Coordinates of C-alpha atoms and ligand atoms in Angstrom, one line a residue:
X1 CA -29.9 1.4 -118.3
X2 CA -33.0 1.0 -117.1
X3 CA -35.1 -1.9 -119.0
X4 CA -38.4 -0.1 -121.1
X5 CA -41.6 -0.7 -118.6
X6 CA -43.8 -3.0 -120.4
X7 CA -47.0 -4.0 -120.4
X8 CA -48.4 -7.5 -121.8
X9 CA -51.8 -5.8 -121.4
X10 CA -52.9 -3.6 -125.1
X11 CA -54.4 -0.2 -125.2
X12 CA -58.5 0.4 -125.6
X13 CA -59.2 1.2 -128.7
X14 CA -62.1 4.0 -129.7
X15 CA -64.0 4.2 -132.7
X16 CA -65.9 7.1 -133.1
X17 CA -68.1 7.5 -136.2
X18 CA -71.1 9.3 -137.4
X19 CA -71.9 11.9 -140.4
X20 CA -70.0 14.5 -141.1
X21 CA -70.3 16.7 -139.0
X22 CA -72.1 14.9 -136.7
X23 CA -68.7 16.2 -133.8
X24 CA -67.1 13.1 -134.4
X25 CA -63.5 15.9 -134.3
X26 CA -64.8 18.1 -132.0
X27 CA -65.7 15.6 -129.1
X28 CA -62.6 13.0 -129.0
X29 CA -60.4 16.7 -128.8
X30 CA -62.4 17.5 -125.5
X31 CA -62.2 14.1 -124.7
X32 CA -58.2 13.9 -125.5
X33 CA -58.9 18.1 -123.4
X34 CA -59.3 16.5 -120.1
X35 CA -55.8 16.6 -117.7
X36 CA -56.4 13.2 -116.3
X37 CA -58.3 11.2 -119.7
X38 CA -54.9 13.4 -122.1
X39 CA -52.5 11.0 -120.0
X40 CA -54.6 7.7 -120.7
X41 CA -55.1 8.4 -123.8
X42 CA -54.1 9.5 -127.9
X43 CA -55.0 10.5 -131.4
X44 CA -55.1 8.5 -134.2
X45 CA -53.7 11.3 -137.1
X46 CA -54.5 9.0 -140.2
X47 CA -54.0 10.1 -144.0
X48 CA -56.1 11.6 -146.8
X49 CA -55.4 12.8 -150.3
X50 CA -58.3 15.5 -148.6
X51 CA -57.4 19.0 -149.4
X52 CA -57.1 20.6 -146.5
X53 CA -59.7 22.8 -145.0
X54 CA -57.9 26.4 -143.7
X55 CA -58.2 25.8 -140.2
X56 CA -56.5 21.7 -140.7
X57 CA -53.4 21.3 -139.3
X58 CA -50.7 19.0 -141.2
X59 CA -49.8 16.9 -138.5
X60 CA -53.3 17.2 -136.2
X61 CA -56.8 16.8 -138.0
X62 CA -55.0 14.7 -140.6
X63 CA -51.8 14.3 -142.9
X64 CA -52.3 15.3 -146.4
X65 CA -51.1 13.9 -149.1
X66 CA -51.6 12.9 -152.9
X67 CA -52.6 9.6 -154.7
X68 CA -50.3 9.1 -155.4
X69 CA -47.8 9.0 -152.2
X70 CA -51.3 7.0 -150.5
X71 CA -50.4 4.4 -152.6
X72 CA -47.4 4.8 -152.5
X73 CA -48.0 3.7 -148.5
X74 CA -50.7 1.4 -148.8
X75 CA -48.8 -1.1 -151.2
X76 CA -45.8 -1.0 -148.1
X77 CA -48.4 -1.9 -145.8
X78 CA -48.5 0.9 -143.6
X79 CA -51.4 1.8 -143.9
X80 CA -53.3 -0.6 -141.1
X81 CA -56.8 0.2 -143.1
X82 CA -58.7 2.7 -144.8
X83 CA -62.0 4.3 -146.7
X84 CA -62.3 5.8 -150.1
X85 CA -64.7 9.0 -149.0
X86 CA -66.7 11.6 -151.6
X87 CA -63.5 10.6 -154.3
X88 CA -61.0 10.9 -151.5
X89 CA -58.5 8.6 -149.5
X90 CA -58.3 8.1 -145.7
X91 CA -56.4 5.8 -144.0
X92 CA -55.1 4.3 -140.6
X93 CA -51.4 4.5 -140.3
X94 CA -50.0 0.8 -138.9
X95 CA -47.3 2.0 -137.1
X96 CA -48.2 4.7 -134.3
X97 CA -51.5 2.3 -134.2
X98 CA -49.7 -0.9 -133.0
X99 CA -47.0 0.9 -130.7
X100 CA -49.5 2.7 -129.1
X101 CA -51.9 -0.9 -128.3
X102 CA -48.7 -2.4 -127.6
X103 CA -47.5 -0.5 -125.2
X104 CA -50.5 -0.2 -123.2
X105 CA -51.8 3.6 -124.2
X106 CA -55.5 3.6 -125.7
X107 CA -55.9 5.3 -128.7
X108 CA -58.8 7.1 -130.2
X109 CA -59.7 7.6 -134.2
X110 CA -63.1 9.1 -135.6
X111 CA -63.2 6.5 -139.0
X112 CA -66.1 6.0 -141.7
X113 CA -68.5 2.6 -140.8
X114 CA -66.2 0.7 -142.9
X115 CA -63.2 1.8 -140.1
X116 CA -64.8 1.2 -137.1
X117 CA -66.3 -2.3 -139.1
X118 CA -62.7 -3.3 -139.5
X119 CA -60.8 -2.5 -136.8
X120 CA -64.2 -4.1 -134.5
X121 CA -62.8 -6.6 -136.4
X122 CA -58.8 -7.1 -136.2
X123 CA -59.1 -6.5 -132.5
X124 CA -62.8 -7.6 -131.5
X125 CA -61.8 -7.9 -126.7
X126 CA -60.3 -4.9 -127.5
X127 CA -62.4 -1.9 -129.4
X128 CA -64.9 0.6 -128.4
X129 CA -67.3 1.9 -130.9
X130 CA -69.5 4.8 -130.4
X131 CA -72.0 6.8 -133.0
X132 CA -72.3 10.6 -133.1
X133 CA -76.2 11.3 -133.3
X134 CA -76.8 15.0 -134.8
X135 CA -80.3 17.0 -133.0
X136 CA -81.5 16.7 -136.8
X137 CA -80.5 16.9 -140.5
X138 CA -81.4 20.3 -140.6
X139 CA -78.9 20.7 -137.5
X140 CA -75.7 18.9 -139.4
X141 CA -75.9 20.6 -142.4
X142 CA -75.9 23.9 -140.8
X143 CA -72.7 22.5 -138.6
X144 CA -71.1 21.3 -141.7
X145 CA -71.3 24.6 -144.0
X146 CA -70.6 26.3 -140.3
X147 CA -67.3 24.4 -140.6
X148 CA -66.1 25.8 -143.4
X149 CA -67.1 28.8 -145.7
X150 CA -65.2 27.4 -148.3
X151 CA -67.2 24.1 -148.8
X152 CA -69.1 23.6 -152.1
X153 CA -72.6 23.1 -152.4
X154 CA -72.8 20.1 -154.3
X155 CA -70.1 18.8 -151.5
X156 CA -72.5 19.1 -149.2
X157 CA -75.1 17.8 -150.8
X158 CA -73.3 15.0 -151.4
X159 CA -72.1 14.4 -147.6
X160 CA -75.9 15.2 -146.9
X161 CA -76.7 12.2 -148.6
X162 CA -74.0 9.7 -147.1
X163 CA -75.6 11.1 -143.7
X164 CA -78.6 9.5 -144.7
X165 CA -77.7 6.0 -145.2
X166 CA -74.9 6.5 -142.5
X167 CA -77.4 7.2 -140.1
X168 CA -78.7 3.7 -139.7
X169 CA -75.7 1.7 -139.0
X170 CA -76.3 3.3 -135.6
X171 CA -77.5 0.3 -134.3
X172 CA -74.4 -1.3 -135.2
X173 CA -73.1 0.4 -133.1
X174 CA -71.4 -0.4 -128.8
X175 CA -72.9 3.1 -127.8
X176 CA -73.9 5.6 -129.3
X177 CA -74.1 9.5 -128.4
X178 CA -76.9 12.5 -129.1
X179 CA -74.6 15.4 -129.6
X180 CA -76.4 18.7 -128.7
X181 CA -75.1 20.4 -126.0
X182 CA -71.6 19.8 -126.5
X183 CA -70.7 19.6 -123.1
X184 CA -73.7 17.2 -122.1
X185 CA -72.0 15.3 -125.1
X186 CA -68.6 15.7 -123.6
X187 CA -69.1 14.6 -119.6
X188 CA -70.6 11.3 -122.1
X189 CA -68.0 10.3 -123.7
X190 CA -65.5 10.7 -121.0
X191 CA -68.3 8.4 -118.5
X192 CA -67.8 6.0 -122.2
X193 CA -63.9 5.7 -121.9
X194 CA -63.1 5.9 -117.3
X195 CA -65.6 2.7 -117.7
X196 CA -64.6 0.9 -120.8
X197 CA -60.7 1.8 -120.2
X198 CA -60.9 0.5 -116.6
X199 CA -62.1 -2.6 -118.1
Ligands
LIG201 P1 -67.1 14.9 -137.8 O1 -65.7 15.4 -137.2 O2 -67.7 14.2 -137.2 O3 -67.0 15.5 -139.4 P2 -67.1 18.3 -136.6 O4 -66.0 18.4 -135.1 O5 -66.0 18.4 -137.8 O6 -67.3 17.2 -136.9 O7 -67.4 18.8 -135.9 C1 -68.6 20.1 -137.3 C2 -68.7 21.4 -136.6 O8 -70.2 21.2 -135.9 C3 -67.6 22.0 -136.5 O9 -67.5 23.4 -136.7 C4 -67.8 21.9 -135.3 O10 -67.4 23.3 -133.5 C5 -69.4 22.5 -135.1 N1 -70.2 21.3 -133.6 C6 -69.7 20.0 -133.4 N2 -70.5 19.4 -132.4 C7 -71.8 20.6 -131.5 C8 -71.9 20.8 -131.3 N3 -72.9 20.0 -130.9 N4 -72.8 22.0 -130.6 C9 -72.6 23.0 -132.5 N5 -71.3 22.4 -133.0 C10 -71.6 21.5 -132.4
LIG202 P1 -63.5 15.0 -144.0 O1 -63.6 14.8 -144.5 O2 -65.1 15.0 -143.2 O3 -62.1 15.0 -142.9 O4 -63.5 12.3 -143.4 C1 -64.8 11.9 -144.1 C2 -64.9 10.8 -143.5 O5 -63.6 10.0 -143.4 C3 -65.6 10.5 -141.8 O6 -66.4 9.8 -142.2 C4 -64.0 10.1 -141.0 O7 -64.2 10.2 -139.5 C5 -62.9 9.1 -142.5 N1 -62.8 9.3 -141.5 C6 -60.9 10.2 -141.4 N2 -60.2 8.9 -142.0 C7 -59.9 8.1 -142.1 C8 -59.5 6.9 -141.9 O8 -58.1 6.8 -142.6 N3 -59.8 5.9 -141.4 C9 -61.2 5.8 -142.3 N4 -61.9 4.3 -142.6 N5 -62.3 6.6 -142.1 C10 -61.4 8.4 -141.8

């Protein structure tokens, strides 16, 4: 049997952060859809206790679990980092991420500020942090509303309140991308990825 190819070089972690609705998921998905980049980058799929939005698919955007299962995985140390956002839990599965990195694959994650901070601390030399800025708060609200028509008024209000706080952290990130025109923002992200993954 042929020995599996191994590389001593770890892959890189690309953490995409920014307010809800700023376009993190859209940008990361577009990046991975690029033919060349898609071979070099995989998306980490978090687990969450938040209810599934109508267009979301199990195992694509998230693995949807109940709070009991989330706690079980946390206790079993299956979650590398986690956060609580608007009353729901979100966490990064440990094993897939570690395997991908050891296989020299680059991993992209959409995380809140806490997740970005923790991964940068855990893997300081391998983590690139990118903050996605919306063109304005009004546009951000429109995008949150437009994404899912079932999002309740109260939830939109809470996400907007958090967004105002989160925007203040933009300066702490390695890169900031203004997501006004989607194709311009995707090109910027591609440039960052190609530059950072080659060093
Ligand atoms: P996040 O992952 O940051 O919460 P999403 O990627 O889900 O945000 O984007 C929120 C909504 O905004 C989605 O409906 C998405 O299609 C839309 N969107 C993202 N980027 C743009 C853009 N540049 N112009 C217009 N709509 C956008
Ligand atoms: P949403 O409900 O909009 O999908 O996600 C809410 C917030 O949780 C977003 O900022 C998203 O990036 C973040 N998030 C999603 N998964 C994880 C995770 O596994 N860890 C952390 N720290 N944040 C996450």
